[in-house]
PDB file of C-alpha atoms in Angstrom:
ATOM      1  CA  MET A  20      52.902-143.804-105.125  1.00  0.00           C
ATOM      2  CA  ASP A  21      53.545-143.415-101.420  1.00  0.00           C
ATOM      3  CA  ARG A  22      50.650-145.175 -99.727  1.00  0.00           C
ATOM      4  CA  ILE A  23      47.205-146.644-100.198  1.00  0.00           C
ATOM      5  CA  VAL A  24      44.538-144.701 -98.311  1.00  0.00           C
ATOM      6  CA  VAL A  25      42.285-146.947 -96.226  1.00  0.00           C
ATOM      7  CA  GLU A  26      39.207-145.826 -94.283  1.00  0.00           C
ATOM      8  CA  ASP A  27      37.237-148.280 -92.125  1.00  0.00           C
ATOM      9  CA  GLY A  28      38.742-151.244 -93.931  1.00  0.00           C
ATOM     10  CA  VAL A  29      37.983-149.903 -97.409  1.00  0.00           C
ATOM     11  CA  ALA A  30      40.622-148.746 -99.921  1.00  0.00           C
ATOM     12  CA  LYS A  31      39.641-145.193-100.868  1.00  0.00           C
ATOM     13  CA  GLY A  32      42.507-144.068-103.076  1.00  0.00           C
ATOM     14  CA  VAL A  33      46.227-143.406-103.093  1.00  0.00           C
ATOM     15  CA  THR A  34      48.612-140.708-101.926  1.00  0.00           C
ATOM     16  CA  LEU A  35      51.459-139.866-104.298  1.00  0.00           C
ATOM     17  CA  ARG A  36      54.991-139.098-103.157  1.00  0.00           C
ATOM     18  CA  GLY A  37      54.449-135.398-103.790  1.00  0.00           C
ATOM     19  CA  GLY A  38      51.526-135.409-101.375  1.00  0.00           C
ATOM     20  CA  GLU A  39      48.759-135.388-103.988  1.00  0.00           C
ATOM     21  CA  HIS A  40      45.748-137.536-103.101  1.00  0.00           C
ATOM     22  CA  VAL A  41      43.842-139.458-105.760  1.00  0.00           C
ATOM     23  CA  ASP A  42      40.395-140.835-104.880  1.00  0.00           C
ATOM     24  CA  ALA A  43      39.357-144.236-106.195  1.00  0.00           C
ATOM     25  CA  ASP A  44      36.354-146.558-106.031  1.00  0.00           C
ATOM     26  CA  TYR A  45      38.701-149.538-106.224  1.00  0.00           C
ATOM     27  CA  VAL A  46      42.480-149.769-105.827  1.00  0.00           C
ATOM     28  CA  ILE A  47      44.407-152.339-107.863  1.00  0.00           C
ATOM     29  CA  SER A  48      48.133-152.635-107.226  1.00  0.00           C
ATOM     30  CA  ALA A  49      50.301-154.105-109.966  1.00  0.00           C
ATOM     31  CA  ALA A  50      53.388-152.723-108.236  1.00  0.00           C
ATOM     32  CA  ASP A  51      56.106-154.660-106.454  1.00  0.00           C
ATOM     33  CA  GLY A  52      54.395-156.965-103.972  1.00  0.00           C
ATOM     34  CA  HIS A  53      56.725-156.284-101.047  1.00  0.00           C
ATOM     35  CA  THR A  54      56.394-152.526-101.518  1.00  0.00           C
ATOM     36  CA  THR A  55      52.608-152.827-101.714  1.00  0.00           C
ATOM     37  CA  LEU A  56      52.226-154.970 -98.603  1.00  0.00           C
ATOM     38  CA  PHE A  57      54.936-153.596 -96.346  1.00  0.00           C
ATOM     39  CA  GLY A  58      55.205-150.043 -97.673  1.00  0.00           C
ATOM     40  CA  MET A  59      51.956-148.732 -99.139  1.00  0.00           C
ATOM     41  CA  LEU A  60      49.844-150.760 -96.683  1.00  0.00           C
ATOM     42  CA  GLU A  61      52.393-150.654 -93.834  1.00  0.00           C
ATOM     43  CA  GLY A  62      52.092-154.407 -93.212  1.00  0.00           C
ATOM     44  CA  LYS A  63      48.608-154.005 -91.698  1.00  0.00           C
ATOM     45  CA  TYR A  64      46.803-156.449 -94.006  1.00  0.00           C
ATOM     46  CA  LEU A  65      49.385-159.182 -94.369  1.00  0.00           C
ATOM     47  CA  SER A  66      47.764-162.591 -94.836  1.00  0.00           C
ATOM     48  CA  LYS A  67      49.382-165.890 -93.825  1.00  0.00           C
ATOM     49  CA  PRO A  68      50.070-166.963 -97.431  1.00  0.00           C
ATOM     50  CA  TYR A  69      51.956-163.746 -98.163  1.00  0.00           C
ATOM     51  CA  GLN A  70      53.790-163.862 -94.851  1.00  0.00           C
ATOM     52  CA  LYS A  71      54.989-167.381 -95.670  1.00  0.00           C
ATOM     53  CA  ALA A  72      55.929-166.390 -99.221  1.00  0.00           C
ATOM     54  CA  TYR A  73      58.079-163.433 -98.206  1.00  0.00           C
ATOM     55  CA  GLU A  74      59.712-165.417 -95.411  1.00  0.00           C
ATOM     56  CA  SER A  75      60.529-168.603 -97.306  1.00  0.00           C
ATOM     57  CA  TYR A  76      59.884-168.543-101.062  1.00  0.00           C
ATOM     58  CA  PRO A  77      63.068-168.333-103.172  1.00  0.00           C
ATOM     59  CA  LEU A  78      63.346-165.483-105.670  1.00  0.00           C
ATOM     60  CA  PHE A  79      64.451-165.170-109.248  1.00  0.00           C
ATOM     61  CA  PRO A  80      67.936-163.632-109.344  1.00  0.00           C
ATOM     62  CA  SER A  81      68.638-160.038-110.151  1.00  0.00           C
ATOM     63  CA  SER A  82      70.555-159.093-113.278  1.00  0.00           C
ATOM     64  CA  ILE A  83      73.556-157.177-114.538  1.00  0.00           C
ATOM     65  CA  MET A  84      73.490-155.981-118.129  1.00  0.00           C
ATOM     66  CA  VAL A  85      76.087-154.268-120.272  1.00  0.00           C
ATOM     67  CA  ALA A  86      74.496-152.632-123.328  1.00  0.00           C
ATOM     68  CA  LEU A  87      76.761-151.577-126.178  1.00  0.00           C
ATOM     69  CA  GLY A  88      76.025-149.448-129.212  1.00  0.00           C
ATOM     70  CA  LEU A  89      78.474-150.567-131.893  1.00  0.00           C
ATOM     71  CA  LYS A  90      79.326-149.097-135.257  1.00  0.00           C
ATOM     72  CA  GLY A  91      79.035-151.811-137.886  1.00  0.00           C
ATOM     73  CA  ASP A  92      76.908-154.612-139.296  1.00  0.00           C
ATOM     74  CA  TYR A  93      76.789-157.749-137.143  1.00  0.00           C
ATOM     75  CA  SER A  94      74.015-159.535-139.030  1.00  0.00           C
ATOM     76  CA  GLY A  95      76.245-162.568-139.511  1.00  0.00           C
ATOM     77  CA  TYR A  96      76.069-163.446-135.827  1.00  0.00           C
ATOM     78  CA  PRO A  97      73.238-165.326-134.076  1.00  0.00           C
ATOM     79  CA  HIS A  98      70.843-162.956-132.360  1.00  0.00           C
ATOM     80  CA  GLU A  99      71.016-164.960-129.136  1.00  0.00           C
ATOM     81  CA  SER A 100      73.762-167.145-127.708  1.00  0.00           C
ATOM     82  CA  SER A 101      75.461-168.087-124.448  1.00  0.00           C
ATOM     83  CA  PRO A 102      79.215-168.308-125.052  1.00  0.00           C
ATOM     84  CA  TYR A 103      81.321-170.346-122.625  1.00  0.00           C
ATOM     85  CA  PHE A 104      84.656-169.158-121.220  1.00  0.00           C
ATOM     86  CA  LYS A 105      87.360-171.357-119.768  1.00  0.00           C
ATOM     87  CA  GLU A 106      88.434-168.519-117.473  1.00  0.00           C
ATOM     88  CA  PRO A 107      85.401-167.212-115.553  1.00  0.00           C
ATOM     89  CA  ILE A 108      84.440-163.594-115.116  1.00  0.00           C
ATOM     90  CA  ILE A 109      84.462-162.714-111.419  1.00  0.00           C
ATOM     91  CA  LEU A 110      82.040-159.936-110.585  1.00  0.00           C
ATOM     92  CA  PHE A 111      82.415-157.389-107.801  1.00  0.00           C
ATOM     93  CA  ASP A 112      79.797-159.246-105.751  1.00  0.00           C
ATOM     94  CA  GLY A 113      81.936-162.415-105.719  1.00  0.00           C
ATOM     95  CA  SER A 114      79.839-164.415-108.175  1.00  0.00           C
ATOM     96  CA  SER A 115      81.713-166.377-110.838  1.00  0.00           C
ATOM     97  CA  HIS A 116      80.463-166.719-114.424  1.00  0.00           C
ATOM     98  CA  ASN A 117      81.785-169.069-117.123  1.00  0.00           C
ATOM     99  CA  ARG A 118      79.208-167.754-119.594  1.00  0.00           C
ATOM    100  CA  PHE A 119      76.921-164.825-120.246  1.00  0.00           C
ATOM    101  CA  ASN A 120      73.772-164.255-122.273  1.00  0.00           C
ATOM    102  CA  LEU A 121      74.667-162.456-125.504  1.00  0.00           C
ATOM    103  CA  ASN A 122      72.036-160.733-127.633  1.00  0.00           C
ATOM    104  CA  VAL A 123      72.834-159.126-130.990  1.00  0.00           C
ATOM    105  CA  TYR A 124      69.887-156.977-132.103  1.00  0.00           C
ATOM    106  CA  HIS A 125      70.781-156.727-135.790  1.00  0.00           C
ATOM    107  CA  TYR A 126      67.230-157.779-136.657  1.00  0.00           C
ATOM    108  CA  ASP A 127      65.534-154.813-134.946  1.00  0.00           C
ATOM    109  CA  PRO A 128      65.948-151.472-136.785  1.00  0.00           C
ATOM    110  CA  THR A 129      64.177-149.621-133.953  1.00  0.00           C
ATOM    111  CA  LEU A 130      67.072-150.163-131.540  1.00  0.00           C
ATOM    112  CA  ALA A 131      69.912-148.595-133.525  1.00  0.00           C
ATOM    113  CA  PRO A 132      70.405-146.396-136.614  1.00  0.00           C
ATOM    114  CA  LYS A 133      71.296-148.003-139.929  1.00  0.00           C
ATOM    115  CA  GLY A 134      74.893-149.221-139.954  1.00  0.00           C
ATOM    116  CA  LYS A 135      74.975-149.594-136.171  1.00  0.00           C
ATOM    117  CA  THR A 136      74.010-152.436-133.826  1.00  0.00           C
ATOM    118  CA  LEU A 137      72.880-152.795-130.235  1.00  0.00           C
ATOM    119  CA  ILE A 138      74.497-155.679-128.372  1.00  0.00           C
ATOM    120  CA  THR A 139      73.705-156.673-124.785  1.00  0.00           C
ATOM    121  CA  VAL A 140      75.480-158.972-122.370  1.00  0.00           C
ATOM    122  CA  MET A 141      73.659-160.179-119.271  1.00  0.00           C
ATOM    123  CA  PHE A 142      74.612-161.990-116.055  1.00  0.00           C
ATOM    124  CA  ASN A 143      72.357-163.186-113.248  1.00  0.00           C
ATOM    125  CA  THR A 144      73.281-162.776-109.596  1.00  0.00           C
ATOM    126  CA  TRP A 145      71.720-163.435-106.211  1.00  0.00           C
ATOM    127  CA  GLU A 146      74.076-160.895-104.621  1.00  0.00           C
ATOM    128  CA  GLY A 147      72.004-157.820-105.432  1.00  0.00           C
ATOM    129  CA  GLU A 148      72.304-156.378-101.937  1.00  0.00           C
ATOM    130  CA  LYS A 149      76.051-155.944-102.388  1.00  0.00           C
ATOM    131  CA  TRP A 150      75.538-153.762-105.463  1.00  0.00           C
ATOM    132  CA  GLN A 151      72.845-151.784-103.680  1.00  0.00           C
ATOM    133  CA  GLN A 152      75.104-151.241-100.679  1.00  0.00           C
ATOM    134  CA  LEU A 153      78.074-150.218-102.825  1.00  0.00           C
ATOM    135  CA  ALA A 154      76.036-147.697-104.808  1.00  0.00           C
ATOM    136  CA  THR A 155      74.770-146.174-101.553  1.00  0.00           C
ATOM    137  CA  ASP A 156      78.001-146.175 -99.541  1.00  0.00           C
ATOM    138  CA  ASN A 157      80.604-145.562-102.231  1.00  0.00           C
ATOM    139  CA  PRO A 158      79.169-144.162-105.500  1.00  0.00           C
ATOM    140  CA  LYS A 159      82.651-143.583-106.918  1.00  0.00           C
ATOM    141  CA  GLN A 160      83.691-147.219-106.500  1.00  0.00           C
ATOM    142  CA  TYR A 161      80.303-148.283-107.847  1.00  0.00           C
ATOM    143  CA  GLU A 162      81.001-146.412-111.104  1.00  0.00           C
ATOM    144  CA  GLU A 163      84.527-147.832-111.188  1.00  0.00           C
ATOM    145  CA  GLU A 164      83.156-151.371-110.891  1.00  0.00           C
ATOM    146  CA  LYS A 165      80.801-150.751-113.801  1.00  0.00           C
ATOM    147  CA  SER A 166      83.691-149.462-115.922  1.00  0.00           C
ATOM    148  CA  LYS A 167      85.826-152.442-114.935  1.00  0.00           C
ATOM    149  CA  LEU A 168      83.049-154.831-115.926  1.00  0.00           C
ATOM    150  CA  THR A 169      82.588-153.075-119.270  1.00  0.00           C
ATOM    151  CA  LYS A 170      86.284-153.519-120.092  1.00  0.00           C
ATOM    152  CA  GLU A 171      86.092-157.203-119.159  1.00  0.00           C
ATOM    153  CA  VAL A 172      83.015-157.733-121.323  1.00  0.00           C
ATOM    154  CA  LEU A 173      84.608-155.950-124.289  1.00  0.00           C
ATOM    155  CA  ALA A 174      87.720-158.118-123.989  1.00  0.00           C
ATOM    156  CA  ARG A 175      85.601-161.278-124.071  1.00  0.00           C
ATOM    157  CA  LEU A 176      83.453-159.986-126.935  1.00  0.00           C
ATOM    158  CA  GLU A 177      86.481-159.236-129.094  1.00  0.00           C
ATOM    159  CA  LYS A 178      87.305-162.937-129.078  1.00  0.00           C
ATOM    160  CA  ILE A 179      83.822-163.628-130.453  1.00  0.00           C
ATOM    161  CA  ILE A 180      83.039-160.802-132.887  1.00  0.00           C
ATOM    162  CA  GLY A 181      86.462-159.342-133.590  1.00  0.00           C
ATOM    163  CA  PRO A 182      88.233-156.050-132.731  1.00  0.00           C
ATOM    164  CA  LEU A 183      86.039-153.348-131.197  1.00  0.00           C
ATOM    165  CA  GLU A 184      88.504-150.474-131.105  1.00  0.00           C
ATOM    166  CA  ASP A 185      86.796-147.253-132.262  1.00  0.00           C
ATOM    167  CA  LYS A 186      83.508-149.139-132.734  1.00  0.00           C
ATOM    168  CA  VAL A 187      81.930-148.581-129.325  1.00  0.00           C
ATOM    169  CA  GLU A 188      79.683-145.516-129.500  1.00  0.00           C
ATOM    170  CA  MET A 189      77.435-146.145-126.503  1.00  0.00           C
ATOM    171  CA  VAL A 190      77.782-147.957-123.176  1.00  0.00           C
ATOM    172  CA  ASP A 191      75.078-148.392-120.550  1.00  0.00           C
ATOM    173  CA  VAL A 192      75.498-150.671-117.541  1.00  0.00           C
ATOM    174  CA  SER A 193      72.579-151.814-115.397  1.00  0.00           C
ATOM    175  CA  THR A 194      73.154-153.492-112.026  1.00  0.00           C
ATOM    176  CA  PRO A 195      70.787-154.842-109.371  1.00  0.00           C
ATOM    177  CA  HIS A 196      70.872-151.311-107.931  1.00  0.00           C
ATOM    178  CA  SER A 197      69.573-150.038-111.281  1.00  0.00           C
ATOM    179  CA  VAL A 198      66.847-152.685-111.338  1.00  0.00           C
ATOM    180  CA  ILE A 199      65.652-151.651-107.882  1.00  0.00           C
ATOM    181  CA  ARG A 200      65.881-147.936-108.699  1.00  0.00           C
ATOM    182  CA  TYR A 201      63.857-148.196-111.898  1.00  0.00           C
ATOM    183  CA  THR A 202      61.396-151.003-111.100  1.00  0.00           C
ATOM    184  CA  GLY A 203      61.202-151.156-107.307  1.00  0.00           C
ATOM    185  CA  ASN A 204      61.346-154.958-107.494  1.00  0.00           C
ATOM    186  CA  TRP A 205      62.143-156.491-104.129  1.00  0.00           C
ATOM    187  CA  GLN A 206      65.842-157.420-103.915  1.00  0.00           C
ATOM    188  CA  GLY A 207      66.100-156.649-107.625  1.00  0.00           C
ATOM    189  CA  SER A 208      64.416-159.932-108.578  1.00  0.00           C
ATOM    190  CA  PHE A 209      63.562-159.747-112.264  1.00  0.00           C
ATOM    191  CA  GLU A 210      60.512-162.048-112.130  1.00  0.00           C
ATOM    192  CA  GLY A 211      59.269-162.367-108.556  1.00  0.00           C
ATOM    193  CA  PHE A 212      59.145-165.694-106.750  1.00  0.00           C
ATOM    194  CA  ALA A 213      61.076-168.503-108.418  1.00  0.00           C
ATOM    195  CA  PRO A 214      59.211-171.583-109.670  1.00  0.00           C
ATOM    196  CA  THR A 215      60.005-174.659-107.565  1.00  0.00           C
ATOM    197  CA  LYS A 216      58.178-177.898-106.771  1.00  0.00           C
ATOM    198  CA  ALA A 217      56.944-176.278-103.583  1.00  0.00           C
ATOM    199  CA  THR A 218      55.849-172.948-105.064  1.00  0.00           C
ATOM    200  CA  LEU A 219      54.543-173.740-108.567  1.00  0.00           C
ATOM    201  CA  SER A 220      51.341-175.197-107.158  1.00  0.00           C
ATOM    202  CA  LYS A 221      50.762-172.095-105.037  1.00  0.00           C
ATOM    203  CA  SER A 222      48.681-169.164-106.205  1.00  0.00           C
ATOM    204  CA  LEU A 223      48.768-166.262-103.811  1.00  0.00           C
ATOM    205  CA  PRO A 224      45.465-164.491-103.063  1.00  0.00           C
ATOM    206  CA  LYS A 225      44.574-161.383-105.038  1.00  0.00           C
ATOM    207  CA  THR A 226      42.709-159.845-102.094  1.00  0.00           C
ATOM    208  CA  LEU A 227      43.696-159.260 -98.487  1.00  0.00           C
ATOM    209  CA  PRO A 228      41.788-160.017 -95.272  1.00  0.00           C
ATOM    210  CA  GLY A 229      40.093-157.006 -93.753  1.00  0.00           C
ATOM    211  CA  LEU A 230      40.559-154.808 -96.807  1.00  0.00           C
ATOM    212  CA  LYS A 231      37.726-154.158 -99.240  1.00  0.00           C
ATOM    213  CA  HIS A 232      37.839-152.591-102.710  1.00  0.00           C
ATOM    214  CA  PHE A 233      41.453-153.649-103.165  1.00  0.00           C
ATOM    215  CA  ALA A 234      43.298-156.244-105.212  1.00  0.00           C
ATOM    216  CA  MET A 235      46.888-157.202-105.947  1.00  0.00           C
ATOM    217  CA  ILE A 236      47.829-158.382-109.421  1.00  0.00           C
ATOM    218  CA  GLY A 237      51.052-159.010-111.313  1.00  0.00           C
ATOM    219  CA  GLN A 238      54.038-161.319-111.181  1.00  0.00           C
ATOM    220  CA  TRP A 239      54.322-161.286-107.380  1.00  0.00           C
ATOM    221  CA  THR A 240      50.958-163.020-106.967  1.00  0.00           C
ATOM    222  CA  THR A 241      51.942-166.104-108.969  1.00  0.00           C
ATOM    223  CA  PRO A 242      55.271-167.907-108.364  1.00  0.00           C
ATOM    224  CA  GLY A 243      57.048-168.134-111.704  1.00  0.00           C
ATOM    225  CA  GLY A 244      55.961-164.608-112.617  1.00  0.00           C
ATOM    226  CA  GLY A 245      56.228-163.422-116.186  1.00  0.00           C
ATOM    227  CA  LEU A 246      54.136-161.271-118.502  1.00  0.00           C
ATOM    228  CA  PRO A 247      51.485-163.945-119.288  1.00  0.00           C
ATOM    229  CA  THR A 248      50.522-164.381-115.627  1.00  0.00           C
ATOM    230  CA  ALA A 249      50.469-160.613-115.097  1.00  0.00           C
ATOM    231  CA  ALA A 250      48.238-160.125-118.140  1.00  0.00           C
ATOM    232  CA  LYS A 251      45.870-162.868-116.964  1.00  0.00           C
ATOM    233  CA  ASP A 252      45.641-161.197-113.558  1.00  0.00           C
ATOM    234  CA  GLY A 253      44.488-157.999-115.238  1.00  0.00           C
ATOM    235  CA  LEU A 254      41.881-159.921-117.216  1.00  0.00           C
ATOM    236  CA  ASP A 255      40.630-161.753-114.131  1.00  0.00           C
ATOM    237  CA  ILE A 256      40.233-158.619-112.017  1.00  0.00           C
ATOM    238  CA  ALA A 257      38.376-156.880-114.857  1.00  0.00           C
ATOM    239  CA  LYS A 258      35.937-159.819-115.015  1.00  0.00           C
ATOM    240  CA  LYS A 259      35.531-159.737-111.249  1.00  0.00           C
ATOM    241  CA  LEU A 260      34.678-156.040-111.194  1.00  0.00           C
ATOM    242  CA  CYS A 261      32.225-156.409-114.057  1.00  0.00           C
ATOM    243  CA  LYS A 262      30.454-159.227-112.218  1.00  0.00           C
ATOM    244  CA  GLU A 263      30.275-157.249-108.973  1.00  0.00           C
ATOM    245  CA  HIS A 264      28.723-154.275-110.784  1.00  0.00           C
ATOM    246  CA  GLY A 265      26.340-156.325-112.913  1.00  0.00           C
ATOM    247  CA  LYS A 266      27.982-155.378-116.186  1.00  0.00           C
ATOM    248  CA  PRO A 267      28.786-157.757-119.055  1.00  0.00           C
ATOM    249  CA  PHE A 268      32.473-158.352-119.623  1.00  0.00           C
ATOM    250  CA  THR A 269      33.841-157.888-123.117  1.00  0.00           C
ATOM    251  CA  SER A 270      37.416-158.014-124.323  1.00  0.00           C
ATOM    252  CA  LYS A 271      36.626-155.870-127.356  1.00  0.00           C
ATOM    253  CA  LEU A 272      37.199-152.144-127.419  1.00  0.00           C
ATOM    254  CA  SER A 273      34.120-150.138-128.371  1.00  0.00           C
TER     255      SER A 273
END
């Protein structure tokens, strides 16, 4: 979606990136909050709470994930752990990590064929802009850094689950650049605004001043983010629309 079409202070639909226009009686954005406010609405309906949030609220970090498709049965290992390393892993962005999140998906047959296992390793980083800049300015070095990280991860994994020579059949590396490219999340944050003493008590408005027939929902409207808050937003806006149109709200499908 490229922009939200507004006429006389009323949201009338959306324009897609290909130029196609889609009319709407009501526009609900569950997209990235920054993109919605500053991109699709061009910053024209920015309220004080959102201005303060995007100027001062801390974010969840972005993430780097190395996914590995391995030949073999790893059902003897815990499906989730966080191994500690005496010698830290130093990432391209300068962040240092003495541990990573390790997930062994031996319990989920939908993620790999029989006799094979998906394993993921994840790091968090607040240096997402460096990955984004590298991918833009020097794609070759960006790919080299991903390969370098994969080798480092494999070396650490071998000390945990044994030799991996000839067992790696798939490798996929996601960086903050990947997160931004696929999700559009501002600065690659994986869950919006971080929960702090100052932000947890704040609930950002779902509507914007001067703009009718529009609502924002999703993890960027509630510090702490997450799927439960996003799902509740969807429920709340459905109730609101039903009330405005004099229709009874029901959560059952007919």
